[in-house]
PDB file of C-alpha atoms in Angstrom:
ATOM      1  CA  MET A   1     -19.474 199.322 -67.101  1.00 61.00           C
ATOM      2  CA  GLY A   2     -16.813 198.402 -64.555  1.00 86.00           C
ATOM      3  CA  ALA A   3     -14.226 201.076 -63.832  1.00 92.00           C
ATOM      4  CA  ILE A   4     -10.848 201.028 -65.578  1.00 97.00           C
ATOM      5  CA  LEU A   5      -8.202 202.134 -63.079  1.00 97.00           C
ATOM      6  CA  SER A   6      -4.738 203.090 -64.233  1.00 97.00           C
ATOM      7  CA  CYS A   7      -1.623 201.456 -62.824  1.00 97.00           C
ATOM      8  CA  ALA A   8       0.778 203.476 -64.982  1.00 91.00           C
ATOM      9  CA  GLU A   9       2.292 205.576 -62.190  1.00 93.00           C
ATOM     10  CA  GLU A  10       3.248 204.438 -58.698  1.00 92.00           C
ATOM     11  CA  ARG A  11       0.729 206.664 -56.914  1.00 93.00           C
ATOM     12  CA  GLU A  12      -2.056 205.631 -59.292  1.00 94.00           C
ATOM     13  CA  ARG A  13      -1.093 202.003 -58.885  1.00 95.00           C
ATOM     14  CA  ARG A  14      -1.359 202.142 -55.105  1.00 96.00           C
ATOM     15  CA  ARG A  15      -4.796 203.737 -55.236  1.00 97.00           C
ATOM     16  CA  SER A  16      -6.027 201.365 -57.958  1.00 98.00           C
ATOM     17  CA  LEU A  17      -4.765 198.314 -56.102  1.00 98.00           C
ATOM     18  CA  GLU A  18      -6.484 199.434 -52.899  1.00 98.00           C
ATOM     19  CA  VAL A  19      -9.799 199.540 -54.764  1.00 97.00           C
ATOM     20  CA  ALA A  20      -9.158 196.157 -56.383  1.00 98.00           C
ATOM     21  CA  ILE A  21      -8.130 194.545 -53.075  1.00 98.00           C
ATOM     22  CA  ASP A  22     -11.332 195.754 -51.421  1.00 98.00           C
ATOM     23  CA  ALA A  23     -13.369 194.451 -54.375  1.00 98.00           C
ATOM     24  CA  VAL A  24     -11.831 190.957 -54.204  1.00 98.00           C
ATOM     25  CA  ARG A  25     -12.341 190.783 -50.443  1.00 98.00           C
ATOM     26  CA  ASP A  26     -15.951 191.830 -50.998  1.00 98.00           C
ATOM     27  CA  GLY A  27     -16.516 188.909 -53.380  1.00 98.00           C
ATOM     28  CA  LYS A  28     -16.411 190.991 -56.567  1.00 98.00           C
ATOM     29  CA  LEU A  29     -14.633 190.246 -59.836  1.00 98.00           C
ATOM     30  CA  VAL A  30     -11.461 192.046 -60.881  1.00 98.00           C
ATOM     31  CA  VAL A  31      -9.550 192.070 -64.155  1.00 98.00           C
ATOM     32  CA  THR A  32      -5.799 192.155 -63.646  1.00 98.00           C
ATOM     33  CA  PRO A  33      -2.845 192.335 -66.013  1.00 97.00           C
ATOM     34  CA  THR A  34      -0.467 189.404 -66.064  1.00 97.00           C
ATOM     35  CA  ASP A  35       2.701 188.800 -68.031  1.00 95.00           C
ATOM     36  CA  THR A  36       0.834 186.635 -70.534  1.00 95.00           C
ATOM     37  CA  LEU A  37      -2.695 188.073 -70.959  1.00 96.00           C
ATOM     38  CA  TYR A  38      -5.281 189.980 -68.942  1.00 97.00           C
ATOM     39  CA  GLY A  39      -7.201 187.752 -66.521  1.00 98.00           C
ATOM     40  CA  ILE A  40     -10.542 187.896 -64.724  1.00 98.00           C
ATOM     41  CA  GLY A  41     -10.114 186.936 -61.102  1.00 98.00           C
ATOM     42  CA  ALA A  42     -11.872 186.293 -57.810  1.00 98.00           C
ATOM     43  CA  ASP A  43     -11.017 185.071 -54.318  1.00 98.00           C
ATOM     44  CA  ALA A  44     -10.299 181.382 -54.923  1.00 98.00           C
ATOM     45  CA  PHE A  45     -12.012 180.423 -51.655  1.00 97.00           C
ATOM     46  CA  ASN A  46     -15.210 182.404 -52.290  1.00 97.00           C
ATOM     47  CA  ARG A  47     -17.478 179.888 -54.018  1.00 96.00           C
ATOM     48  CA  GLN A  48     -20.055 182.456 -55.105  1.00 97.00           C
ATOM     49  CA  ALA A  49     -17.362 184.722 -56.562  1.00 98.00           C
ATOM     50  CA  VAL A  50     -15.912 181.820 -58.569  1.00 97.00           C
ATOM     51  CA  ALA A  51     -19.407 180.934 -59.795  1.00 96.00           C
ATOM     52  CA  ASP A  52     -19.850 184.583 -60.817  1.00 97.00           C
ATOM     53  CA  LEU A  53     -16.550 184.395 -62.697  1.00 97.00           C
ATOM     54  CA  LEU A  54     -17.714 181.390 -64.703  1.00 97.00           C
ATOM     55  CA  ALA A  55     -21.035 183.119 -65.389  1.00 97.00           C
ATOM     56  CA  ALA A  56     -19.256 186.286 -66.555  1.00 97.00           C
ATOM     57  CA  LYS A  57     -17.281 184.214 -69.052  1.00 97.00           C
ATOM     58  CA  ARG A  58     -20.436 182.263 -70.014  1.00 95.00           C
ATOM     59  CA  ARG A  59     -18.598 179.090 -69.198  1.00 91.00           C
ATOM     60  CA  GLY A  60     -19.656 176.011 -67.241  1.00 90.00           C
ATOM     61  CA  PRO A  61     -17.945 174.152 -64.394  1.00 90.00           C
ATOM     62  CA  ASP A  62     -16.603 171.630 -66.902  1.00 88.00           C
ATOM     63  CA  TYR A  63     -13.851 174.218 -67.504  1.00 89.00           C
ATOM     64  CA  PRO A  64     -12.309 174.573 -64.014  1.00 94.00           C
ATOM     65  CA  VAL A  65     -10.671 177.883 -63.158  1.00 97.00           C
ATOM     66  CA  PRO A  66      -6.880 178.062 -62.678  1.00 97.00           C
ATOM     67  CA  VAL A  67      -5.373 179.607 -59.550  1.00 98.00           C
ATOM     68  CA  LEU A  68      -2.681 182.287 -59.439  1.00 98.00           C
ATOM     69  CA  VAL A  69      -0.379 182.659 -56.437  1.00 98.00           C
ATOM     70  CA  GLY A  70       1.911 185.433 -55.311  1.00 97.00           C
ATOM     71  CA  SER A  71       4.854 183.363 -54.036  1.00 95.00           C
ATOM     72  CA  TRP A  72       6.504 179.970 -54.294  1.00 93.00           C
ATOM     73  CA  SER A  73       5.705 179.142 -50.680  1.00 92.00           C
ATOM     74  CA  THR A  74       1.945 179.516 -51.208  1.00 93.00           C
ATOM     75  CA  ILE A  75       1.718 176.265 -53.155  1.00 93.00           C
ATOM     76  CA  ALA A  76       2.699 174.192 -50.121  1.00 91.00           C
ATOM     77  CA  GLY A  77      -0.812 174.588 -48.715  1.00 93.00           C
ATOM     78  CA  LEU A  78      -2.557 173.999 -52.033  1.00 96.00           C
ATOM     79  CA  VAL A  79      -1.076 170.710 -53.252  1.00 96.00           C
ATOM     80  CA  SER A  80      -1.327 167.186 -51.857  1.00 94.00           C
ATOM     81  CA  ARG A  81       2.438 166.774 -52.152  1.00 92.00           C
ATOM     82  CA  GLN A  82       5.366 168.625 -53.659  1.00 93.00           C
ATOM     83  CA  THR A  83       7.293 166.435 -56.068  1.00 94.00           C
ATOM     84  CA  ASP A  84      10.835 166.960 -57.301  1.00 95.00           C
ATOM     85  CA  GLU A  85       9.470 167.701 -60.785  1.00 96.00           C
ATOM     86  CA  MET A  86       7.155 170.377 -59.443  1.00 97.00           C
ATOM     87  CA  THR A  87       9.908 171.991 -57.407  1.00 96.00           C
ATOM     88  CA  ALA A  88      12.306 172.021 -60.369  1.00 97.00           C
ATOM     89  CA  LEU A  89       9.772 173.665 -62.695  1.00 98.00           C
ATOM     90  CA  VAL A  90       8.706 176.239 -60.114  1.00 97.00           C
ATOM     91  CA  LYS A  91      12.321 177.239 -59.477  1.00 97.00           C
ATOM     92  CA  ALA A  92      13.063 177.446 -63.182  1.00 98.00           C
ATOM     93  CA  PHE A  93       9.993 179.278 -64.484  1.00 98.00           C
ATOM     94  CA  TRP A  94       8.142 181.067 -61.679  1.00 98.00           C
ATOM     95  CA  PRO A  95       7.247 183.818 -61.792  1.00 98.00           C
ATOM     96  CA  GLY A  96       6.501 183.351 -65.475  1.00 97.00           C
ATOM     97  CA  GLY A  97       4.431 181.791 -68.200  1.00 97.00           C
ATOM     98  CA  LEU A  98       4.248 178.187 -66.984  1.00 98.00           C
ATOM     99  CA  SER A  99       1.093 176.664 -65.476  1.00 98.00           C
ATOM    100  CA  LEU A 100       1.247 173.371 -63.580  1.00 98.00           C
ATOM    101  CA  VAL A 101      -1.638 170.918 -63.210  1.00 97.00           C
ATOM    102  CA  VAL A 102      -1.109 169.153 -59.884  1.00 97.00           C
ATOM    103  CA  GLU A 103      -3.041 167.143 -57.311  1.00 96.00           C
ATOM    104  CA  GLN A 104      -4.704 169.591 -54.945  1.00 96.00           C
ATOM    105  CA  ALA A 105      -4.759 169.279 -51.174  1.00 95.00           C
ATOM    106  CA  PRO A 106      -7.940 167.307 -50.427  1.00 90.00           C
ATOM    107  CA  SER A 107      -9.113 169.572 -47.592  1.00 87.00           C
ATOM    108  CA  LEU A 108      -9.295 172.840 -49.546  1.00 91.00           C
ATOM    109  CA  PRO A 109     -12.688 174.577 -49.135  1.00 90.00           C
ATOM    110  CA  TRP A 110     -12.991 175.832 -52.691  1.00 94.00           C
ATOM    111  CA  ASP A 111     -15.009 174.953 -55.792  1.00 93.00           C
ATOM    112  CA  LEU A 112     -13.165 175.822 -58.991  1.00 95.00           C
ATOM    113  CA  GLY A 113     -15.311 173.615 -61.217  1.00 91.00           C
ATOM    114  CA  ASP A 114     -15.037 169.984 -62.231  1.00 91.00           C
ATOM    115  CA  SER A 115     -11.335 169.715 -61.457  1.00 87.00           C
ATOM    116  CA  ARG A 116     -11.414 166.032 -60.387  1.00 89.00           C
ATOM    117  CA  GLY A 117      -8.987 166.564 -57.544  1.00 93.00           C
ATOM    118  CA  THR A 118      -6.488 168.695 -59.458  1.00 96.00           C
ATOM    119  CA  VAL A 119      -5.717 172.385 -59.703  1.00 97.00           C
ATOM    120  CA  MET A 120      -3.788 174.425 -62.265  1.00 97.00           C
ATOM    121  CA  LEU A 121      -1.346 176.801 -60.571  1.00 98.00           C
ATOM    122  CA  ARG A 122       0.786 179.661 -61.821  1.00 98.00           C
ATOM    123  CA  MET A 123       2.778 182.574 -60.411  1.00 98.00           C
ATOM    124  CA  PRO A 124       2.605 185.435 -62.928  1.00 97.00           C
ATOM    125  CA  ASN A 125       5.587 187.647 -63.652  1.00 97.00           C
ATOM    126  CA  HIS A 126       3.809 190.994 -63.375  1.00 97.00           C
ATOM    127  CA  PRO A 127       4.210 193.512 -60.524  1.00 96.00           C
ATOM    128  CA  VAL A 128       0.531 194.535 -60.409  1.00 97.00           C
ATOM    129  CA  ALA A 129      -0.733 190.946 -60.325  1.00 98.00           C
ATOM    130  CA  LEU A 130       1.854 189.963 -57.716  1.00 98.00           C
ATOM    131  CA  GLN A 131       0.975 192.889 -55.441  1.00 97.00           C
ATOM    132  CA  LEU A 132      -2.701 192.000 -55.675  1.00 98.00           C
ATOM    133  CA  LEU A 133      -2.079 188.305 -54.985  1.00 98.00           C
ATOM    134  CA  ARG A 134       0.189 188.989 -52.035  1.00 97.00           C
ATOM    135  CA  GLU A 135      -2.537 191.081 -50.427  1.00 97.00           C
ATOM    136  CA  VAL A 136      -5.586 188.874 -51.046  1.00 98.00           C
ATOM    137  CA  GLY A 137      -4.043 185.404 -51.354  1.00 97.00           C
ATOM    138  CA  PRO A 138      -4.657 182.815 -54.078  1.00 98.00           C
ATOM    139  CA  MET A 139      -7.070 183.954 -56.770  1.00 98.00           C
ATOM    140  CA  ALA A 140      -9.106 181.970 -59.263  1.00 98.00           C
ATOM    141  CA  VAL A 141      -8.087 183.610 -62.538  1.00 98.00           C
ATOM    142  CA  SER A 142      -9.018 182.845 -66.134  1.00 97.00           C
ATOM    143  CA  SER A 143      -8.373 184.799 -69.315  1.00 96.00           C
ATOM    144  CA  ALA A 144     -10.615 187.887 -69.330  1.00 97.00           C
ATOM    145  CA  ASN A 145     -12.768 186.971 -72.311  1.00 97.00           C
ATOM    146  CA  LEU A 146     -16.122 185.429 -73.067  1.00 97.00           C
ATOM    147  CA  HIS A 147     -15.843 181.703 -73.645  1.00 93.00           C
ATOM    148  CA  GLY A 148     -14.672 181.055 -77.183  1.00 91.00           C
ATOM    149  CA  GLN A 149     -13.635 184.656 -77.840  1.00 95.00           C
ATOM    150  CA  GLN A 150     -10.174 186.170 -78.217  1.00 94.00           C
ATOM    151  CA  PRO A 151      -8.256 186.481 -74.906  1.00 95.00           C
ATOM    152  CA  PRO A 152      -7.485 190.182 -74.310  1.00 96.00           C
ATOM    153  CA  THR A 153      -4.081 191.812 -74.118  1.00 96.00           C
ATOM    154  CA  SER A 154      -5.445 195.091 -72.666  1.00 97.00           C
ATOM    155  CA  ALA A 155      -7.907 196.220 -70.000  1.00 97.00           C
ATOM    156  CA  GLN A 156      -9.992 197.965 -72.644  1.00 97.00           C
ATOM    157  CA  ALA A 157     -10.359 194.796 -74.701  1.00 97.00           C
ATOM    158  CA  ALA A 158     -11.380 192.895 -71.571  1.00 97.00           C
ATOM    159  CA  ARG A 159     -14.057 195.452 -70.697  1.00 97.00           C
ATOM    160  CA  GLN A 160     -15.490 195.293 -74.212  1.00 97.00           C
ATOM    161  CA  GLN A 161     -16.251 191.625 -73.591  1.00 97.00           C
ATOM    162  CA  LEU A 162     -17.080 191.493 -69.879  1.00 97.00           C
ATOM    163  CA  GLY A 163     -18.617 194.918 -69.187  1.00 96.00           C
ATOM    164  CA  ASP A 164     -20.399 195.398 -65.867  1.00 96.00           C
ATOM    165  CA  ALA A 165     -19.827 191.802 -64.741  1.00 97.00           C
ATOM    166  CA  VAL A 166     -16.440 193.024 -63.458  1.00 98.00           C
ATOM    167  CA  GLU A 167     -16.126 195.577 -60.656  1.00 97.00           C
ATOM    168  CA  VAL A 168     -12.593 196.815 -61.402  1.00 98.00           C
ATOM    169  CA  TYR A 169     -10.290 196.660 -64.423  1.00 98.00           C
ATOM    170  CA  LEU A 170      -6.638 197.276 -63.550  1.00 98.00           C
ATOM    171  CA  ASP A 171      -4.917 198.859 -66.546  1.00 98.00           C
ATOM    172  CA  ALA A 172      -1.148 198.422 -66.816  1.00 97.00           C
ATOM    173  CA  GLY A 173      -0.879 198.775 -70.591  1.00 96.00           C
ATOM    174  CA  PRO A 174      -0.502 195.954 -73.122  1.00 95.00           C
ATOM    175  CA  ALA A 175       0.283 192.489 -71.782  1.00 93.00           C
ATOM    176  CA  GLN A 176       4.004 191.834 -71.972  1.00 85.00           C
ATOM    177  CA  LEU A 177       3.854 188.500 -73.790  1.00 88.00           C
ATOM    178  CA  GLY A 178       0.367 188.463 -75.313  1.00 88.00           C
ATOM    179  CA  GLU A 179       0.456 184.672 -75.337  1.00 91.00           C
ATOM    180  CA  ALA A 180      -1.160 182.113 -73.063  1.00 94.00           C
ATOM    181  CA  SER A 181       0.946 180.174 -70.583  1.00 97.00           C
ATOM    182  CA  THR A 182       2.366 176.761 -71.300  1.00 97.00           C
ATOM    183  CA  ILE A 183       0.494 174.072 -69.353  1.00 97.00           C
ATOM    184  CA  VAL A 184       2.308 171.028 -67.969  1.00 98.00           C
ATOM    185  CA  ASP A 185       0.332 168.190 -66.380  1.00 97.00           C
ATOM    186  CA  LEU A 186       2.087 166.689 -63.344  1.00 97.00           C
ATOM    187  CA  ALA A 187      -1.004 165.013 -61.907  1.00 95.00           C
ATOM    188  CA  HIS A 188      -1.445 162.022 -64.189  1.00 90.00           C
ATOM    189  CA  GLY A 189       1.734 159.991 -64.343  1.00 89.00           C
ATOM    190  CA  ARG A 190       4.710 161.264 -66.311  1.00 93.00           C
ATOM    191  CA  PRO A 191       4.805 165.005 -67.152  1.00 96.00           C
ATOM    192  CA  ARG A 192       3.001 166.043 -70.306  1.00 97.00           C
ATOM    193  CA  VAL A 193       2.557 169.390 -72.080  1.00 97.00           C
ATOM    194  CA  LEU A 194      -1.161 170.032 -72.450  1.00 96.00           C
ATOM    195  CA  ARG A 195      -0.749 173.398 -74.176  1.00 96.00           C
ATOM    196  CA  ALA A 196       2.317 174.952 -75.758  1.00 95.00           C
ATOM    197  CA  GLY A 197       2.632 178.636 -74.974  1.00 95.00           C
ATOM    198  CA  ALA A 198       4.875 181.262 -73.445  1.00 95.00           C
ATOM    199  CA  VAL A 199       7.519 178.783 -72.208  1.00 97.00           C
ATOM    200  CA  ALA A 200       9.059 176.563 -74.870  1.00 97.00           C
ATOM    201  CA  THR A 201       8.520 172.829 -74.511  1.00 97.00           C
ATOM    202  CA  ALA A 202      12.248 172.334 -75.096  1.00 97.00           C
ATOM    203  CA  ASP A 203      13.013 174.471 -72.034  1.00 98.00           C
ATOM    204  CA  VAL A 204      10.604 172.463 -69.881  1.00 98.00           C
ATOM    205  CA  ALA A 205      12.183 169.244 -71.138  1.00 97.00           C
ATOM    206  CA  ARG A 206      15.663 170.517 -70.314  1.00 97.00           C
ATOM    207  CA  VAL A 207      14.713 171.220 -66.702  1.00 98.00           C
ATOM    208  CA  LEU A 208      13.058 167.808 -66.320  1.00 97.00           C
ATOM    209  CA  GLY A 209      15.952 166.018 -68.017  1.00 96.00           C
ATOM    210  CA  VAL A 210      13.833 164.394 -70.736  1.00 95.00           C
ATOM    211  CA  ALA A 211      13.465 164.720 -74.486  1.00 95.00           C
ATOM    212  CA  ALA A 212      10.893 167.256 -75.673  1.00 94.00           C
ATOM    213  CA  GLU A 213       9.134 164.493 -77.596  1.00 93.00           C
ATOM    214  CA  GLU A 214       8.466 162.680 -74.327  1.00 93.00           C
ATOM    215  CA  LEU A 215       6.409 165.621 -73.072  1.00 95.00           C
ATOM    216  CA  GLU A 216       4.263 165.723 -76.199  1.00 88.00           C
ATOM    217  CA  ARG A 217       3.217 162.067 -76.372  1.00 70.00           C
ATOM    218  CA  ASP A 218      -0.191 160.941 -75.162  1.00 67.00           C
TER     219      ASP A 218
END
């Protein structure tokens, strides 16, 4: 099975991250802690690695893979345009448990699945994930579980499901929140909450200056 590498101490973390960085650059899959859950990730621009990620989860391209970034500025090159709503939510909740579905830049050479011109972006609030992302760039990352199974809150639980499909499991202890991110769709007209999660809908509504009920209506 893939190796579990500890990130508990600073020296261990540096060594473990070096191994994980090399694995991602080599087109391998890595499981990383985030603030919400543990995620399985690959270089977002490596089409074969993303295909391997979907295969590891036993999931088809009809479930496109989200992308995690290591800084606010990274999104400028990933989206077709930055709206005021996007900027407000990024400033309020990143890094953190809010994912944004936005129109992607049309020239991006990636294949995340059947995304229909959109991408789901998030900046996680976890030091290990952020260090990894800042070294390798945007990563395609999905919850580190088989499709339809329980998303893991530990590296050990992720390895029980994914086994040798993953090269490296970064272990930073239990996930801080243990809850999936809130997803807000900004790509199809007015903002809408697609999934309630780590960030309260009421808090999103407050930042956007609308009633929470407006975000929940179809």
